[in-house]
């Protein structure tokens, strides 16, 4: 399973990259705004910087919602760096844009996926990734993990190459359950990745080893 980090924060991207486990980055307009990035030039520059820091696929989301505008914007984003993946919302014009970029060999990530039918449509249109939002489904008392399972079954039935990129991750348990089901990628805040490290028995075991090692000095 690939690990992406879901942030536009450069320090957190560096930290995950330095950990040696990072396979890519996802962003969205809300995450970019959180970092105070605004204006076309600043946005393009920020994506360029992210591409210089992190290896792997870097999702850059279009801000427009009509076909013509998404094509123009997506082409500009794709021109920044070969690792850019154009992130397109799951709307009717978005499906058409996915097909356009697929025909042009530009990688895409279809975002705001909340149903298996939406994932199927995005895969049919040639999306490289679909991003089902687990946490936001859990927030409204719908089992987000069940959606990952449904998409896994459908993509396996027809051997779609589209990768399931589990998004809206809120906890290390989301990551573990995605790995059990067979999501191809999990994109997560840094905190959830780092929480995978933690176990009290590791801490107490290490404290004991360090104490015993001192006796051997
Ligand atoms: O990048 C999309 C997704 O991961 C958003 O997560 O926490 O805003 O639901 P969240």
PDB file of N, CA, C and O and ligand atoms in Angstrom, residues 6 26-28 30-31 61 87 111 131 133 135-136 139 166-170 187 189, ligand 1:
ATOM      1  N   UNK A   6      -1.573  14.064   3.138  1.00  0.00           N
ATOM      2  CA  UNK A   6      -2.682  14.914   2.709  1.00  0.00           C
ATOM      3  C   UNK A   6      -2.513  16.295   3.332  1.00  0.00           C
ATOM      4  O   UNK A   6      -3.107  16.603   4.367  1.00  0.00           O
ATOM      5  N   UNK A  26      -1.148  14.613  -1.545  1.00  0.00           N
ATOM      6  CA  UNK A  26      -2.426  15.129  -2.061  1.00  0.00           C
ATOM      7  C   UNK A  26      -2.708  16.471  -1.388  1.00  0.00           C
ATOM      8  O   UNK A  26      -2.339  16.685  -0.237  1.00  0.00           O
ATOM      9  N   UNK A  27      -3.340  17.347  -2.142  1.00  0.00           N
ATOM     10  CA  UNK A  27      -3.746  18.645  -1.606  1.00  0.00           C
ATOM     11  C   UNK A  27      -5.178  18.884  -2.072  1.00  0.00           C
ATOM     12  O   UNK A  27      -5.700  18.127  -2.891  1.00  0.00           O
ATOM     13  N   UNK A  28      -5.770  19.908  -1.548  1.00  0.00           N
ATOM     14  CA  UNK A  28      -7.072  20.353  -2.064  1.00  0.00           C
ATOM     15  C   UNK A  28      -7.154  21.856  -1.797  1.00  0.00           C
ATOM     16  O   UNK A  28      -6.296  22.409  -1.092  1.00  0.00           O
ATOM     17  N   UNK A  30      -8.898  23.613   0.154  1.00  0.00           N
ATOM     18  CA  UNK A  30      -8.975  23.965   1.577  1.00  0.00           C
ATOM     19  C   UNK A  30      -7.601  23.870   2.224  1.00  0.00           C
ATOM     20  O   UNK A  30      -7.215  24.728   3.034  1.00  0.00           O
ATOM     21  N   UNK A  31      -6.839  22.822   1.860  1.00  0.00           N
ATOM     22  CA  UNK A  31      -5.500  22.650   2.440  1.00  0.00           C
ATOM     23  C   UNK A  31      -4.553  23.743   1.954  1.00  0.00           C
ATOM     24  O   UNK A  31      -3.702  24.218   2.711  1.00  0.00           O
ATOM     25  N   UNK A  61      -5.289  20.124  -7.350  1.00  0.00           N
ATOM     26  CA  UNK A  61      -6.722  20.165  -7.678  1.00  0.00           C
ATOM     27  C   UNK A  61      -7.103  21.393  -8.491  1.00  0.00           C
ATOM     28  O   UNK A  61      -6.653  22.515  -8.188  1.00  0.00           O
ATOM     29  N   UNK A  87      -6.205  16.805 -10.173  1.00  0.00           N
ATOM     30  CA  UNK A  87      -7.306  16.339  -9.321  1.00  0.00           C
ATOM     31  C   UNK A  87      -8.592  17.014  -9.779  1.00  0.00           C
ATOM     32  O   UNK A  87      -8.682  18.249  -9.833  1.00  0.00           O
ATOM     33  N   UNK A 111     -11.742  13.280  -7.304  1.00  0.00           N
ATOM     34  CA  UNK A 111     -11.967  13.544  -5.879  1.00  0.00           C
ATOM     35  C   UNK A 111     -13.451  13.694  -5.546  1.00  0.00           C
ATOM     36  O   UNK A 111     -14.292  13.748  -6.442  1.00  0.00           O
ATOM     37  N   UNK A 131     -10.665   8.997  -5.264  1.00  0.00           N
ATOM     38  CA  UNK A 131     -10.485   9.350  -3.856  1.00  0.00           C
ATOM     39  C   UNK A 131     -11.800   9.285  -3.084  1.00  0.00           C
ATOM     40  O   UNK A 131     -12.533  10.282  -2.994  1.00  0.00           O
ATOM     41  N   UNK A 133     -13.875   9.500   0.248  1.00  0.00           N
ATOM     42  CA  UNK A 133     -13.652  10.266   1.479  1.00  0.00           C
ATOM     43  C   UNK A 133     -14.229   9.512   2.685  1.00  0.00           C
ATOM     44  O   UNK A 133     -15.408   9.660   3.019  1.00  0.00           O
ATOM     45  N   UNK A 135     -13.587   9.652   6.129  1.00  0.00           N
ATOM     46  CA  UNK A 135     -13.954  10.378   7.347  1.00  0.00           C
ATOM     47  C   UNK A 135     -15.251  11.148   7.199  1.00  0.00           C
ATOM     48  O   UNK A 135     -16.070  11.172   8.110  1.00  0.00           O
ATOM     49  N   UNK A 136     -15.436  11.742   6.018  1.00  0.00           N
ATOM     50  CA  UNK A 136     -16.650  12.555   5.848  1.00  0.00           C
ATOM     51  C   UNK A 136     -17.899  11.683   5.802  1.00  0.00           C
ATOM     52  O   UNK A 136     -18.997  12.147   6.150  1.00  0.00           O
ATOM     53  N   UNK A 139     -18.509  10.780   9.375  1.00  0.00           N
ATOM     54  CA  UNK A 139     -19.084  11.958  10.061  1.00  0.00           C
ATOM     55  C   UNK A 139     -20.609  11.990   9.991  1.00  0.00           C
ATOM     56  O   UNK A 139     -21.257  12.588  10.839  1.00  0.00           O
ATOM     57  N   UNK A 166      -7.607   6.052  -0.683  1.00  0.00           N
ATOM     58  CA  UNK A 166      -8.488   6.347   0.450  1.00  0.00           C
ATOM     59  C   UNK A 166      -8.113   7.698   1.056  1.00  0.00           C
ATOM     60  O   UNK A 166      -6.964   7.918   1.436  1.00  0.00           O
ATOM     61  N   UNK A 167      -9.107   8.602   1.128  1.00  0.00           N
ATOM     62  CA  UNK A 167      -8.862   9.968   1.590  1.00  0.00           C
ATOM     63  C   UNK A 167      -9.771  10.301   2.768  1.00  0.00           C
ATOM     64  O   UNK A 167     -10.594   9.482   3.182  1.00  0.00           O
ATOM     65  N   UNK A 168      -9.596  11.527   3.290  1.00  0.00           N
ATOM     66  CA  UNK A 168     -10.345  11.959   4.471  1.00  0.00           C
ATOM     67  C   UNK A 168     -10.092  10.985   5.626  1.00  0.00           C
ATOM     68  O   UNK A 168     -11.011  10.537   6.305  1.00  0.00           O
ATOM     69  N   UNK A 169      -8.815  10.711   5.820  1.00  0.00           N
ATOM     70  CA  UNK A 169      -8.368   9.785   6.868  1.00  0.00           C
ATOM     71  C   UNK A 169      -8.268  10.554   8.178  1.00  0.00           C
ATOM     72  O   UNK A 169      -7.723  11.651   8.210  1.00  0.00           O
ATOM     73  N   UNK A 170      -8.797   9.968   9.236  1.00  0.00           N
ATOM     74  CA  UNK A 170      -8.836  10.684  10.515  1.00  0.00           C
ATOM     75  C   UNK A 170      -8.038   9.997  11.623  1.00  0.00           C
ATOM     76  O   UNK A 170      -7.858  10.566  12.688  1.00  0.00           O
ATOM     77  N   UNK A 187      -4.113   8.385   1.763  1.00  0.00           N
ATOM     78  CA  UNK A 187      -3.563   9.729   1.951  1.00  0.00           C
ATOM     79  C   UNK A 187      -4.036  10.235   3.301  1.00  0.00           C
ATOM     80  O   UNK A 187      -5.225  10.217   3.611  1.00  0.00           O
ATOM     81  N   UNK A 189      -3.232  12.730   7.082  1.00  0.00           N
ATOM     82  CA  UNK A 189      -2.463  13.777   7.771  1.00  0.00           C
ATOM     83  C   UNK A 189      -1.227  13.137   8.414  1.00  0.00           C
ATOM     84  O   UNK A 189      -1.257  11.948   8.760  1.00  0.00           O
TER      85      UNK A 189
HETATM   86  O1  LIG B   1      -7.860  15.714   0.296  1.00  0.00           O
HETATM   87  C1  LIG B   1      -9.165  15.301   0.477  1.00  0.00           C
HETATM   88  C2  LIG B   1      -9.512  14.749   1.826  1.00  0.00           C
HETATM   89  O2  LIG B   1      -8.480  13.956   2.315  1.00  0.00           O
HETATM   90  C3  LIG B   1     -10.086  15.702   2.819  1.00  0.00           C
HETATM   91  O3  LIG B   1     -10.080  15.261   4.132  1.00  0.00           O
HETATM   92  O4  LIG B   1     -10.369  15.608   6.559  1.00  0.00           O
HETATM   93  O5  LIG B   1     -11.096  17.402   4.956  1.00  0.00           O
HETATM   94  O6  LIG B   1     -12.371  15.283   5.149  1.00  0.00           O
HETATM   95  P1  LIG B   1     -11.029  15.938   5.258  1.00  0.00           P
END
